mmCIF file of C-alpha atoms and ligand atoms in Angstrom:
data_model
loop_
_atom_site.group_PDB
_atom_site.id
_atom_site.type_symbol
_atom_site.label_atom_id
_atom_site.label_comp_id
_atom_site.label_asym_id
_atom_site.label_seq_id
_atom_site.Cartn_x
_atom_site.Cartn_y
_atom_site.Cartn_z
ATOM 1 C CA MET A 1 -34.004 15.449 -37.290
ATOM 2 C CA ASP A 2 -31.887 17.756 -39.436
ATOM 3 C CA LYS A 3 -29.394 16.406 -41.931
ATOM 4 C CA GLN A 4 -26.460 16.264 -39.532
ATOM 5 C CA GLN A 5 -28.570 14.552 -36.875
ATOM 6 C CA ILE A 6 -29.714 11.911 -39.359
ATOM 7 C CA MET A 7 -26.124 11.217 -40.412
ATOM 8 C CA ASN A 8 -24.895 11.084 -36.798
ATOM 9 C CA THR A 9 -27.713 8.778 -35.759
ATOM 10 C CA ALA A 10 -27.161 6.513 -38.759
ATOM 11 C CA GLU A 11 -23.454 6.279 -37.930
ATOM 12 C CA SER A 12 -24.310 5.290 -34.362
ATOM 13 C CA VAL A 13 -26.639 2.404 -35.242
ATOM 14 C CA LEU A 14 -25.640 1.092 -38.679
ATOM 15 C CA MET A 15 -22.599 -1.163 -38.959
ATOM 16 C CA HIS A 16 -19.579 0.637 -40.312
ATOM 17 C CA THR A 17 -19.334 -1.360 -43.522
ATOM 18 C CA TYR A 18 -19.589 1.663 -45.830
ATOM 19 C CA GLY A 19 -17.888 5.031 -46.067
ATOM 20 C CA ARG A 20 -21.037 6.983 -46.865
ATOM 21 C CA PHE A 21 -21.154 10.313 -48.661
ATOM 22 C CA PRO A 22 -22.702 13.157 -46.615
ATOM 23 C CA MET A 23 -26.002 13.033 -48.402
ATOM 24 C CA VAL A 24 -29.475 12.149 -47.074
ATOM 25 C CA LEU A 25 -31.498 11.072 -50.094
ATOM 26 C CA ASP A 26 -35.233 11.458 -50.006
ATOM 27 C CA HIS A 27 -36.813 11.012 -53.434
ATOM 28 C CA GLY A 28 -36.061 10.697 -57.112
ATOM 29 C CA GLU A 29 -37.532 11.725 -60.438
ATOM 30 C CA GLY A 30 -36.173 10.499 -63.762
ATOM 31 C CA LEU A 31 -32.390 10.940 -63.676
ATOM 32 C CA TYR A 32 -32.435 13.163 -60.590
ATOM 33 C CA LEU A 33 -32.177 12.449 -56.881
ATOM 34 C CA TYR A 34 -33.129 14.897 -54.141
ATOM 35 C CA GLU A 35 -31.963 15.188 -50.560
ATOM 36 C CA THR A 36 -34.314 15.835 -47.661
ATOM 37 C CA ASP A 37 -33.221 19.485 -47.820
ATOM 38 C CA GLY A 38 -34.017 19.673 -51.543
ATOM 39 C CA THR A 39 -30.461 19.517 -52.910
ATOM 40 C CA LYS A 40 -30.639 18.056 -56.416
ATOM 41 C CA TYR A 41 -28.253 15.594 -58.073
ATOM 42 C CA LEU A 42 -27.954 14.198 -61.566
ATOM 43 C CA ASP A 43 -27.446 10.486 -60.994
ATOM 44 C CA PHE A 44 -24.870 8.641 -63.098
ATOM 45 C CA ALA A 45 -24.605 5.710 -60.687
ATOM 46 C CA ALA A 46 -28.230 4.482 -60.643
ATOM 47 C CA GLY A 47 -27.870 2.996 -57.164
ATOM 48 C CA ILE A 48 -25.009 0.866 -58.583
ATOM 49 C CA ALA A 49 -26.528 -0.023 -61.961
ATOM 50 C CA VAL A 50 -29.924 -0.765 -60.446
ATOM 51 C CA PHE A 51 -32.365 1.947 -61.491
ATOM 52 C CA ALA A 52 -32.369 1.253 -65.234
ATOM 53 C CA LEU A 53 -35.780 2.895 -65.664
ATOM 54 C CA GLY A 54 -34.808 6.011 -63.741
ATOM 55 C CA TYR A 55 -36.664 7.112 -60.655
ATOM 56 C CA SER A 56 -40.405 7.314 -60.210
ATOM 57 C CA ASN A 57 -41.484 5.536 -63.401
ATOM 58 C CA ASP A 58 -45.302 5.749 -63.311
ATOM 59 C CA ASN A 59 -46.157 2.292 -64.679
ATOM 60 C CA TYR A 60 -43.629 0.656 -62.376
ATOM 61 C CA LYS A 61 -45.033 2.442 -59.336
ATOM 62 C CA ALA A 62 -48.641 1.638 -60.320
ATOM 63 C CA ALA A 63 -47.879 -2.065 -60.813
ATOM 64 C CA LEU A 64 -46.178 -2.326 -57.435
ATOM 65 C CA LYS A 65 -48.981 -0.473 -55.669
ATOM 66 C CA ASP A 66 -51.488 -2.815 -57.292
ATOM 67 C CA GLN A 67 -49.466 -5.822 -56.116
ATOM 68 C CA VAL A 68 -49.241 -4.427 -52.576
ATOM 69 C CA ASP A 69 -53.033 -4.362 -52.495
ATOM 70 C CA LYS A 70 -53.303 -7.914 -53.843
ATOM 71 C CA LEU A 71 -50.588 -10.105 -52.350
ATOM 72 C CA LEU A 72 -46.974 -9.553 -51.330
ATOM 73 C CA HIS A 73 -45.854 -13.002 -50.443
ATOM 74 C CA THR A 74 -46.947 -16.632 -50.648
ATOM 75 C CA SER A 75 -43.787 -18.775 -50.173
ATOM 76 C CA ASN A 76 -42.735 -21.103 -52.975
ATOM 77 C CA TYR A 77 -45.060 -23.964 -51.984
ATOM 78 C CA TYR A 78 -47.754 -22.463 -54.231
ATOM 79 C CA TYR A 79 -47.986 -20.992 -57.704
ATOM 80 C CA ASN A 80 -48.561 -17.318 -58.423
ATOM 81 C CA VAL A 81 -48.977 -15.351 -61.632
ATOM 82 C CA PRO A 82 -46.170 -12.742 -61.303
ATOM 83 C CA ALA A 83 -43.466 -15.386 -60.697
ATOM 84 C CA THR A 84 -44.731 -17.425 -63.652
ATOM 85 C CA VAL A 85 -44.787 -14.466 -66.033
ATOM 86 C CA ALA A 86 -41.463 -13.083 -64.762
ATOM 87 C CA ALA A 87 -39.821 -16.490 -65.272
ATOM 88 C CA GLN A 88 -41.119 -16.631 -68.845
ATOM 89 C CA ARG A 89 -39.724 -13.193 -69.543
ATOM 90 C CA VAL A 90 -36.305 -14.013 -68.055
ATOM 91 C CA CYS A 91 -36.034 -17.302 -69.968
ATOM 92 C CA LYS A 92 -37.022 -15.704 -73.263
ATOM 93 C CA ALA A 93 -34.615 -12.784 -72.856
ATOM 94 C CA SER A 94 -31.658 -14.878 -71.674
ATOM 95 C CA GLY A 95 -32.007 -17.989 -73.863
ATOM 96 C CA MET A 96 -32.200 -20.131 -70.720
ATOM 97 C CA ASP A 97 -34.727 -22.897 -69.935
ATOM 98 C CA ARG A 98 -35.395 -22.412 -66.221
ATOM 99 C CA VAL A 99 -34.889 -19.742 -63.601
ATOM 100 C CA PHE A 100 -34.685 -19.565 -59.812
ATOM 101 C CA PHE A 101 -35.439 -16.174 -58.243
ATOM 102 C CA THR A 102 -33.295 -14.956 -55.340
ATOM 103 C CA ASN A 103 -33.263 -11.865 -53.133
ATOM 104 C CA SER A 104 -29.877 -10.519 -54.197
ATOM 105 C CA GLY A 105 -27.040 -10.910 -56.634
ATOM 106 C CA ALA A 106 -24.806 -12.764 -54.212
ATOM 107 C CA GLU A 107 -27.533 -15.333 -53.667
ATOM 108 C CA ALA A 108 -27.832 -15.809 -57.415
ATOM 109 C CA VAL A 109 -24.104 -16.587 -57.512
ATOM 110 C CA GLU A 110 -24.532 -19.031 -54.619
ATOM 111 C CA GLY A 111 -27.258 -20.795 -56.593
ATOM 112 C CA ALA A 112 -25.146 -20.954 -59.738
ATOM 113 C CA ILE A 113 -22.322 -22.568 -57.762
ATOM 114 C CA LYS A 114 -24.755 -25.123 -56.352
ATOM 115 C CA VAL A 115 -25.975 -25.956 -59.868
ATOM 116 C CA ALA A 116 -22.390 -26.579 -60.983
ATOM 117 C CA ARG A 117 -21.535 -28.735 -57.970
ATOM 118 C CA LYS A 118 -24.763 -30.716 -58.171
ATOM 119 C CA LEU A 119 -24.451 -31.429 -61.873
ATOM 120 C CA TYR A 120 -20.862 -32.579 -61.373
ATOM 121 C CA TYR A 121 -22.010 -34.799 -58.505
ATOM 122 C CA ASN A 122 -24.784 -36.296 -60.633
ATOM 123 C CA LYS A 123 -22.391 -37.072 -63.486
ATOM 124 C CA HIS A 124 -19.368 -38.287 -61.553
ATOM 125 C CA GLY A 125 -20.967 -39.896 -58.525
ATOM 126 C CA HIS A 126 -18.799 -37.916 -56.113
ATOM 127 C CA ALA A 127 -18.490 -34.347 -54.868
ATOM 128 C CA ASP A 128 -15.242 -32.403 -54.380
ATOM 129 C CA SER A 129 -15.310 -30.605 -57.718
ATOM 130 C CA THR A 130 -13.551 -27.300 -58.415
ATOM 131 C CA ILE A 131 -14.564 -23.972 -59.904
ATOM 132 C CA ILE A 132 -12.325 -21.659 -61.900
ATOM 133 C CA ALA A 133 -12.895 -17.949 -61.206
ATOM 134 C CA MET A 134 -11.055 -14.838 -62.373
ATOM 135 C CA ASN A 135 -8.661 -12.426 -60.725
ATOM 136 C CA HIS A 136 -10.165 -8.955 -60.163
ATOM 137 C CA SER A 137 -13.675 -10.386 -60.349
ATOM 138 C CA PHE A 138 -16.532 -9.418 -58.072
ATOM 139 C CA HIS A 139 -19.429 -11.776 -57.343
ATOM 140 C CA GLY A 140 -20.866 -10.559 -54.028
ATOM 141 C CA ARG A 141 -20.308 -10.662 -50.289
ATOM 142 C CA THR A 142 -21.810 -13.904 -48.991
ATOM 143 C CA LEU A 143 -19.297 -16.614 -48.159
ATOM 144 C CA GLY A 144 -19.815 -18.599 -51.364
ATOM 145 C CA ALA A 145 -19.810 -15.526 -53.595
ATOM 146 C CA VAL A 146 -16.786 -14.051 -51.878
ATOM 147 C CA ALA A 147 -14.969 -17.372 -52.358
ATOM 148 C CA VAL A 148 -15.087 -16.850 -56.160
ATOM 149 C CA THR A 149 -14.307 -13.116 -55.920
ATOM 150 C CA GLY A 150 -10.821 -12.331 -57.216
ATOM 151 C CA LYS A 151 -9.801 -9.803 -54.602
ATOM 152 C CA ALA A 152 -7.797 -11.231 -51.699
ATOM 153 C CA ALA A 153 -8.747 -8.434 -49.273
ATOM 154 C CA TYR A 154 -12.421 -9.401 -49.587
ATOM 155 C CA ARG A 155 -11.669 -13.087 -48.929
ATOM 156 C CA GLU A 156 -8.807 -13.500 -46.510
ATOM 157 C CA PRO A 157 -10.341 -12.284 -43.211
ATOM 158 C CA PHE A 158 -13.245 -14.695 -43.736
ATOM 159 C CA GLU A 159 -11.368 -17.893 -44.559
ATOM 160 C CA PRO A 160 -11.920 -20.789 -44.615
ATOM 161 C CA LEU A 161 -14.431 -20.141 -47.404
ATOM 162 C CA ILE A 162 -15.880 -22.782 -49.693
ATOM 163 C CA GLY A 163 -12.969 -24.763 -51.047
ATOM 164 C CA GLY A 164 -12.022 -25.833 -54.539
ATOM 165 C CA VAL A 165 -11.820 -22.385 -56.128
ATOM 166 C CA LEU A 166 -8.928 -21.636 -58.481
ATOM 167 C CA PHE A 167 -8.173 -18.233 -59.963
ATOM 168 C CA ALA A 168 -7.186 -17.548 -63.560
ATOM 169 C CA GLU A 169 -6.211 -14.295 -65.262
ATOM 170 C CA TYR A 170 -9.138 -12.541 -66.988
ATOM 171 C CA ASN A 171 -8.658 -12.265 -70.759
ATOM 172 C CA ASN A 172 -5.840 -14.830 -70.638
ATOM 173 C CA LEU A 173 -7.107 -18.100 -72.101
ATOM 174 C CA GLU A 174 -3.890 -20.025 -71.410
ATOM 175 C CA SER A 175 -4.199 -19.257 -67.690
ATOM 176 C CA VAL A 176 -7.687 -20.782 -67.704
ATOM 177 C CA LYS A 177 -6.610 -23.817 -69.692
ATOM 178 C CA ALA A 178 -3.784 -24.475 -67.242
ATOM 179 C CA LEU A 179 -6.249 -24.913 -64.359
ATOM 180 C CA ILE A 180 -8.638 -27.356 -66.034
ATOM 181 C CA ASP A 181 -8.610 -30.971 -64.961
ATOM 182 C CA ASP A 182 -11.151 -33.740 -64.429
ATOM 183 C CA ARG A 183 -12.402 -32.114 -61.228
ATOM 184 C CA THR A 184 -13.389 -28.839 -62.910
ATOM 185 C CA ALA A 185 -17.150 -28.337 -62.631
ATOM 186 C CA ALA A 186 -17.479 -24.754 -63.848
ATOM 187 C CA ILE A 187 -15.834 -21.548 -64.951
ATOM 188 C CA ILE A 188 -17.417 -18.419 -63.510
ATOM 189 C CA MET A 189 -16.763 -14.922 -64.799
ATOM 190 C CA GLU A 190 -18.372 -11.572 -65.435
ATOM 191 C CA THR A 191 -18.943 -10.856 -69.125
ATOM 192 C CA VAL A 192 -17.793 -7.330 -68.287
ATOM 193 C CA GLN A 193 -15.884 -6.970 -65.019
ATOM 194 C CA GLY A 194 -17.579 -4.192 -63.064
ATOM 195 C CA GLU A 195 -16.179 -3.571 -59.577
ATOM 196 C CA GLY A 196 -12.782 -4.741 -60.815
ATOM 197 C CA GLY A 197 -12.506 -1.619 -62.978
ATOM 198 C CA ILE A 198 -14.803 -1.959 -66.056
ATOM 199 C CA TYR A 199 -12.994 -4.547 -68.151
ATOM 200 C CA PRO A 200 -15.034 -6.145 -70.948
ATOM 201 C CA ALA A 201 -14.068 -9.700 -71.878
ATOM 202 C CA ASP A 202 -12.152 -9.929 -75.148
ATOM 203 C CA LYS A 203 -14.196 -11.691 -77.798
ATOM 204 C CA ASP A 204 -11.484 -14.313 -78.392
ATOM 205 C CA PHE A 205 -11.243 -14.952 -74.663
ATOM 206 C CA LEU A 206 -14.944 -15.504 -74.009
ATOM 207 C CA GLN A 207 -15.352 -17.616 -77.140
ATOM 208 C CA GLY A 208 -12.238 -19.567 -76.147
ATOM 209 C CA VAL A 209 -13.612 -20.189 -72.652
ATOM 210 C CA ARG A 210 -16.900 -21.375 -74.170
ATOM 211 C CA LYS A 211 -14.981 -23.861 -76.331
ATOM 212 C CA LEU A 212 -12.888 -25.065 -73.372
ATOM 213 C CA CYS A 213 -16.136 -25.666 -71.497
ATOM 214 C CA ASP A 214 -17.675 -27.562 -74.418
ATOM 215 C CA ASP A 215 -14.570 -29.693 -74.970
ATOM 216 C CA ASN A 216 -14.173 -30.581 -71.295
ATOM 217 C CA ASP A 217 -17.813 -30.911 -70.197
ATOM 218 C CA ILE A 218 -17.573 -27.881 -67.905
ATOM 219 C CA LEU A 219 -20.352 -25.386 -67.144
ATOM 220 C CA LEU A 220 -19.886 -21.767 -68.170
ATOM 221 C CA ILE A 221 -21.434 -19.441 -65.594
ATOM 222 C CA LEU A 222 -21.634 -15.815 -66.705
ATOM 223 C CA ASP A 223 -22.304 -13.267 -63.995
ATOM 224 C CA GLU A 224 -24.371 -10.526 -65.641
ATOM 225 C CA ILE A 225 -25.608 -9.017 -62.399
ATOM 226 C CA GLN A 226 -24.143 -5.655 -63.357
ATOM 227 C CA CYS A 227 -23.685 -5.850 -67.138
ATOM 228 C CA GLY A 228 -26.988 -7.609 -67.931
ATOM 229 C CA MET A 229 -30.483 -6.200 -68.403
ATOM 230 C CA GLY A 230 -29.678 -4.005 -71.378
ATOM 231 C CA ARG A 231 -26.746 -2.115 -69.909
ATOM 232 C CA THR A 232 -24.298 -2.969 -72.672
ATOM 233 C CA GLY A 233 -26.720 -2.392 -75.554
ATOM 234 C CA THR A 234 -28.150 -5.918 -75.687
ATOM 235 C CA MET A 235 -30.342 -7.527 -73.041
ATOM 236 C CA PHE A 236 -27.370 -9.652 -71.968
ATOM 237 C CA ALA A 237 -23.789 -8.754 -72.819
ATOM 238 C CA TYR A 238 -22.965 -12.301 -73.993
ATOM 239 C CA GLU A 239 -25.254 -11.784 -76.998
ATOM 240 C CA GLN A 240 -22.559 -9.513 -78.446
ATOM 241 C CA TYR A 241 -19.989 -12.305 -78.192
ATOM 242 C CA GLY A 242 -22.017 -14.996 -79.943
ATOM 243 C CA VAL A 243 -21.731 -17.045 -76.751
ATOM 244 C CA LEU A 244 -24.453 -18.616 -74.653
ATOM 245 C CA PRO A 245 -23.573 -19.533 -71.060
ATOM 246 C CA ASP A 246 -24.979 -22.628 -69.334
ATOM 247 C CA VAL A 247 -25.911 -20.587 -66.277
ATOM 248 C CA VAL A 248 -26.389 -16.835 -66.007
ATOM 249 C CA THR A 249 -26.791 -14.733 -62.887
ATOM 250 C CA MET A 250 -28.686 -11.453 -62.826
ATOM 251 C CA ALA A 251 -29.906 -8.963 -60.213
ATOM 252 C CA LYS A 252 -29.363 -5.165 -59.950
ATOM 253 C CA ALA A 253 -31.575 -3.804 -62.792
ATOM 254 C CA LEU A 254 -33.729 -6.960 -62.848
ATOM 255 C CA GLY A 255 -36.075 -5.443 -60.266
ATOM 256 C CA CYS A 256 -35.034 -1.800 -60.708
ATOM 257 C CA GLY A 257 -35.066 -1.202 -56.957
ATOM 258 C CA VAL A 258 -37.094 -4.078 -55.558
ATOM 259 C CA PRO A 259 -34.503 -6.528 -54.224
ATOM 260 C CA VAL A 260 -34.528 -9.493 -56.582
ATOM 261 C CA GLY A 261 -31.950 -11.590 -58.377
ATOM 262 C CA ALA A 262 -32.002 -14.789 -60.373
ATOM 263 C CA PHE A 263 -29.914 -17.592 -61.721
ATOM 264 C CA ALA A 264 -31.118 -19.151 -64.931
ATOM 265 C CA ALA A 265 -29.811 -22.248 -66.667
ATOM 266 C CA ARG A 266 -30.307 -24.295 -69.786
ATOM 267 C CA GLY A 267 -30.052 -27.929 -70.788
ATOM 268 C CA GLU A 268 -28.857 -30.372 -68.153
ATOM 269 C CA ALA A 269 -27.811 -27.490 -65.870
ATOM 270 C CA ALA A 270 -31.461 -26.443 -65.711
ATOM 271 C CA GLU A 271 -32.403 -29.891 -64.391
ATOM 272 C CA ALA A 272 -29.567 -30.322 -61.871
ATOM 273 C CA LEU A 273 -31.390 -29.004 -58.818
ATOM 274 C CA VAL A 274 -34.376 -31.053 -57.659
ATOM 275 C CA PRO A 275 -36.756 -30.732 -54.683
ATOM 276 C CA GLY A 276 -34.715 -30.563 -51.496
ATOM 277 C CA ASP A 277 -31.605 -29.121 -53.170
ATOM 278 C CA HIS A 278 -32.324 -25.418 -52.934
ATOM 279 C CA GLY A 279 -34.894 -22.940 -51.701
ATOM 280 C CA SER A 280 -35.660 -19.459 -50.447
ATOM 281 C CA THR A 281 -38.569 -18.216 -48.356
ATOM 282 C CA TYR A 282 -38.816 -14.848 -50.066
ATOM 283 C CA GLY A 283 -37.124 -15.678 -53.375
ATOM 284 C CA GLY A 284 -39.383 -14.844 -56.295
ATOM 285 C CA ASN A 285 -42.289 -13.667 -54.230
ATOM 286 C CA PRO A 286 -45.235 -12.056 -56.072
ATOM 287 C CA PHE A 287 -44.121 -8.531 -55.194
ATOM 288 C CA ALA A 288 -40.540 -8.956 -56.411
ATOM 289 C CA CYS A 289 -41.676 -10.795 -59.524
ATOM 290 C CA ARG A 290 -44.291 -8.157 -60.345
ATOM 291 C CA ALA A 291 -41.365 -5.725 -60.375
ATOM 292 C CA VAL A 292 -39.423 -7.997 -62.752
ATOM 293 C CA GLU A 293 -42.414 -8.418 -65.049
ATOM 294 C CA THR A 294 -42.998 -4.654 -65.130
ATOM 295 C CA VAL A 295 -39.329 -3.923 -65.780
ATOM 296 C CA PHE A 296 -39.475 -6.126 -68.894
ATOM 297 C CA ASP A 297 -42.717 -4.407 -69.990
ATOM 298 C CA GLU A 298 -41.228 -0.958 -69.549
ATOM 299 C CA PHE A 299 -38.003 -1.955 -71.330
ATOM 300 C CA GLU A 300 -40.152 -2.779 -74.362
ATOM 301 C CA ARG A 301 -42.470 0.206 -74.132
ATOM 302 C CA LEU A 302 -39.608 2.679 -73.737
ATOM 303 C CA ALA A 303 -37.280 0.854 -76.185
ATOM 304 C CA VAL A 304 -34.658 1.013 -73.439
ATOM 305 C CA VAL A 305 -32.072 -1.120 -75.229
ATOM 306 C CA ASP A 306 -32.260 1.078 -78.346
ATOM 307 C CA ASN A 307 -31.699 4.105 -76.128
ATOM 308 C CA VAL A 308 -28.613 2.449 -74.646
ATOM 309 C CA LYS A 309 -27.223 1.817 -78.135
ATOM 310 C CA LYS A 310 -27.731 5.455 -79.077
ATOM 311 C CA VAL A 311 -26.726 7.323 -75.920
ATOM 312 C CA SER A 312 -23.758 5.056 -75.178
ATOM 313 C CA VAL A 313 -22.059 6.256 -78.368
ATOM 314 C CA TYR A 314 -22.581 9.841 -77.277
ATOM 315 C CA LEU A 315 -21.246 9.032 -73.792
ATOM 316 C CA TRP A 316 -18.227 7.349 -75.385
ATOM 317 C CA ASP A 317 -17.429 10.395 -77.544
ATOM 318 C CA THR A 318 -17.965 12.758 -74.611
ATOM 319 C CA LEU A 319 -15.649 10.797 -72.321
ATOM 320 C CA GLU A 320 -13.066 10.550 -75.113
ATOM 321 C CA ALA A 321 -13.124 14.346 -75.363
ATOM 322 C CA ILE A 322 -12.681 14.697 -71.598
ATOM 323 C CA ARG A 323 -9.862 12.169 -71.673
ATOM 324 C CA GLY A 324 -8.089 14.361 -74.218
ATOM 325 C CA GLU A 325 -8.356 17.393 -71.942
ATOM 326 C CA PHE A 326 -6.773 15.970 -68.790
ATOM 327 C CA SER A 327 -3.428 14.216 -68.655
ATOM 328 C CA VAL A 328 -4.422 12.488 -65.374
ATOM 329 C CA ILE A 329 -6.855 10.341 -67.368
ATOM 330 C CA THR A 330 -4.934 7.323 -68.595
ATOM 331 C CA ASP A 331 -7.591 5.042 -70.090
ATOM 332 C CA HIS A 332 -11.219 4.853 -71.196
ATOM 333 C CA ARG A 333 -12.952 1.489 -71.566
ATOM 334 C CA GLY A 334 -16.281 -0.231 -71.387
ATOM 335 C CA ILE A 335 -19.279 -1.113 -73.498
ATOM 336 C CA GLY A 336 -22.735 0.428 -73.724
ATOM 337 C CA LEU A 337 -23.685 2.402 -70.640
ATOM 338 C CA MET A 338 -20.992 0.716 -68.597
ATOM 339 C CA GLN A 339 -17.905 2.806 -69.133
ATOM 340 C CA GLY A 340 -14.923 3.734 -67.018
ATOM 341 C CA LEU A 341 -12.252 6.419 -66.994
ATOM 342 C CA GLU A 342 -8.985 5.383 -65.416
ATOM 343 C CA PHE A 343 -6.898 8.042 -63.698
ATOM 344 C CA SER A 344 -3.239 8.147 -62.707
ATOM 345 C CA ILE A 345 -4.400 9.340 -59.261
ATOM 346 C CA PRO A 346 -6.984 7.993 -56.778
ATOM 347 C CA VAL A 347 -10.421 9.200 -57.894
ATOM 348 C CA GLY A 348 -12.070 9.651 -54.481
ATOM 349 C CA ASP A 349 -11.594 13.425 -54.414
ATOM 350 C CA ILE A 350 -12.880 13.827 -57.967
ATOM 351 C CA VAL A 351 -15.984 11.776 -57.176
ATOM 352 C CA LYS A 352 -16.585 13.981 -54.108
ATOM 353 C CA ALA A 353 -16.001 17.198 -56.046
ATOM 354 C CA THR A 354 -18.418 16.044 -58.769
ATOM 355 C CA MET A 355 -20.995 15.465 -56.074
ATOM 356 C CA VAL A 356 -20.517 19.019 -54.823
ATOM 357 C CA GLU A 357 -21.169 20.109 -58.420
ATOM 358 C CA GLY A 358 -24.458 18.180 -58.274
ATOM 359 C CA CYS A 359 -23.696 14.902 -60.031
ATOM 360 C CA ILE A 360 -23.423 11.444 -58.493
ATOM 361 C CA LEU A 361 -20.670 9.190 -59.862
ATOM 362 C CA ILE A 362 -19.050 6.147 -58.298
ATOM 363 C CA ALA A 363 -15.616 4.636 -58.424
ATOM 364 C CA ALA A 364 -14.688 1.096 -59.430
ATOM 365 C CA GLY A 365 -11.568 0.363 -57.429
ATOM 366 C CA SER A 366 -9.371 3.291 -56.422
ATOM 367 C CA ASN A 367 -8.406 4.727 -59.818
ATOM 368 C CA VAL A 368 -11.438 4.291 -62.046
ATOM 369 C CA ILE A 369 -14.598 6.387 -62.257
ATOM 370 C CA ARG A 370 -17.523 4.323 -63.418
ATOM 371 C CA PHE A 371 -20.351 5.672 -65.590
ATOM 372 C CA ILE A 372 -23.445 3.517 -65.123
ATOM 373 C CA PRO A 373 -26.428 5.886 -65.435
ATOM 374 C CA PRO A 374 -30.069 4.842 -65.600
ATOM 375 C CA LEU A 375 -30.631 3.374 -69.071
ATOM 376 C CA VAL A 376 -33.206 6.056 -69.920
ATOM 377 C CA VAL A 377 -30.446 8.708 -69.839
ATOM 378 C CA THR A 378 -30.440 11.276 -72.673
ATOM 379 C CA GLU A 379 -27.645 13.091 -74.504
ATOM 380 C CA ALA A 380 -28.577 16.266 -72.596
ATOM 381 C CA HIS A 381 -27.948 14.424 -69.337
ATOM 382 C CA VAL A 382 -24.547 13.318 -70.644
ATOM 383 C CA ASP A 383 -23.698 16.956 -71.439
ATOM 384 C CA GLU A 384 -24.759 18.055 -67.959
ATOM 385 C CA MET A 385 -22.683 15.330 -66.320
ATOM 386 C CA ALA A 386 -19.669 16.154 -68.498
ATOM 387 C CA GLU A 387 -19.743 19.818 -67.546
ATOM 388 C CA LYS A 388 -19.910 19.006 -63.835
ATOM 389 C CA LEU A 389 -17.158 16.386 -64.126
ATOM 390 C CA ARG A 390 -14.848 18.794 -65.982
ATOM 391 C CA ARG A 391 -15.309 21.421 -63.278
ATOM 392 C CA ALA A 392 -14.630 18.813 -60.583
ATOM 393 C CA ILE A 393 -11.455 17.494 -62.219
ATOM 394 C CA ARG A 394 -10.168 21.071 -62.665
ATOM 395 C CA LYS A 395 -10.812 21.771 -58.978
ATOM 396 C CA VAL A 396 -8.919 18.672 -57.875
ATOM 397 C CA VAL A 397 -5.976 18.645 -60.276
ATOM 398 C CA GLY A 398 -5.785 22.423 -60.782
HETATM 399 C C1 LIG B 401 -23.291 -6.271 -57.470
HETATM 400 C C2 LIG B 401 -22.737 -7.528 -58.007
HETATM 401 C C3 LIG B 401 -22.912 -8.752 -57.330
HETATM 402 C C4 LIG B 401 -23.551 -8.843 -55.979
HETATM 403 O O1 LIG B 401 -24.900 -8.457 -55.981
HETATM 404 P P1 LIG B 401 -25.607 -8.124 -54.576
HETATM 405 O O2 LIG B 401 -27.030 -7.873 -54.957
HETATM 406 O O3 LIG B 401 -24.905 -6.929 -54.022
HETATM 407 O O4 LIG B 401 -25.447 -9.312 -53.706
HETATM 408 C C5 LIG B 401 -22.434 -9.899 -57.936
HETATM 409 N N1 LIG B 401 -21.830 -9.858 -59.130
HETATM 410 C C6 LIG B 401 -21.640 -8.709 -59.808
HETATM 411 C C7 LIG B 401 -20.987 -8.734 -61.140
HETATM 412 C C8 LIG B 401 -22.075 -7.501 -59.260
HETATM 413 O O5 LIG B 401 -21.845 -6.349 -59.907
#
């Protein structure tokens, strides 16, 4: 099949849930992706913040091949070494006591919600608790995750969703406070809003929410599915706020391509779920957990977080320079290697034009271009991206 045939066939058999770019990807190497016809792209999207290690990392590939030869799956009725080691690594890195591995980010959010509801039930002797979520948040596409997602268009066609979800304004502590009552089980938020347009939490806000939770016996769930795993310059973004959540969700870069997520909890939240309360056939299988274990090993070996600290400053300065050159760019925000440029016009055409120049970027909402490269990106890659982006913006805005 040639490229056009592949795209036509895909469109005829895959559900039309995505507007795909006309690109048939075949393999990757470092920061570069290649199409079946050999066309090369610098990748500043990392499969949506997934491929932290870049493509084709040798140790990662070797570990997974070794695990394929040994054992892919056991179910959770038995112990296995990769899940045990991966759980230790996640707990140590996150400051949590226990972890449950899932197959996706949305499932991690589902699990976190169940922890909050179960703990409330244990303490109060009745269910019917509520959860406070944030406007413009994104937590995934399953019915529970979409119920706490702060974008009406994602929720409304699928109602009724899980009930008892109230929405506050992100970075507005008073709006959170106003929703708290004796039925509040948890507050869920991203430490840095990703899909909503790259909005980091204000320090005062996150610390204020932590205090509200402490004062009112409410769980703080931080969704670090996108901003966790080193992306912001610390393993988890909350480290930079001096705040520890009660439950944290992670996925995306956790497996660097192997589908795996997790929710981890500490203290009484870590003990809320007991046998019979939750499960997953695949969740945390030896293959997925070998990926997690190897990702942590490679993060250490390659000093990935130090690289983020260094290159993110260079990316910041580069994007600031670009912002100064084009009046259509109205804002620049973000932390670490999770930055966004906001435009006064929809960014779809600029993203497409950048792709034609040979660089993959993605939008966050209609007006923001998101920069979430693999975490092993170098300053030379940033320069290459910047040159392609400048050319693309000039083409679109003239
Ligand atoms: C991507 C994302 C999710 C959903 O993860 P999936 O693996 O797509 O289910 C949830 N929360 C945040 C913050 C995300 O960025």
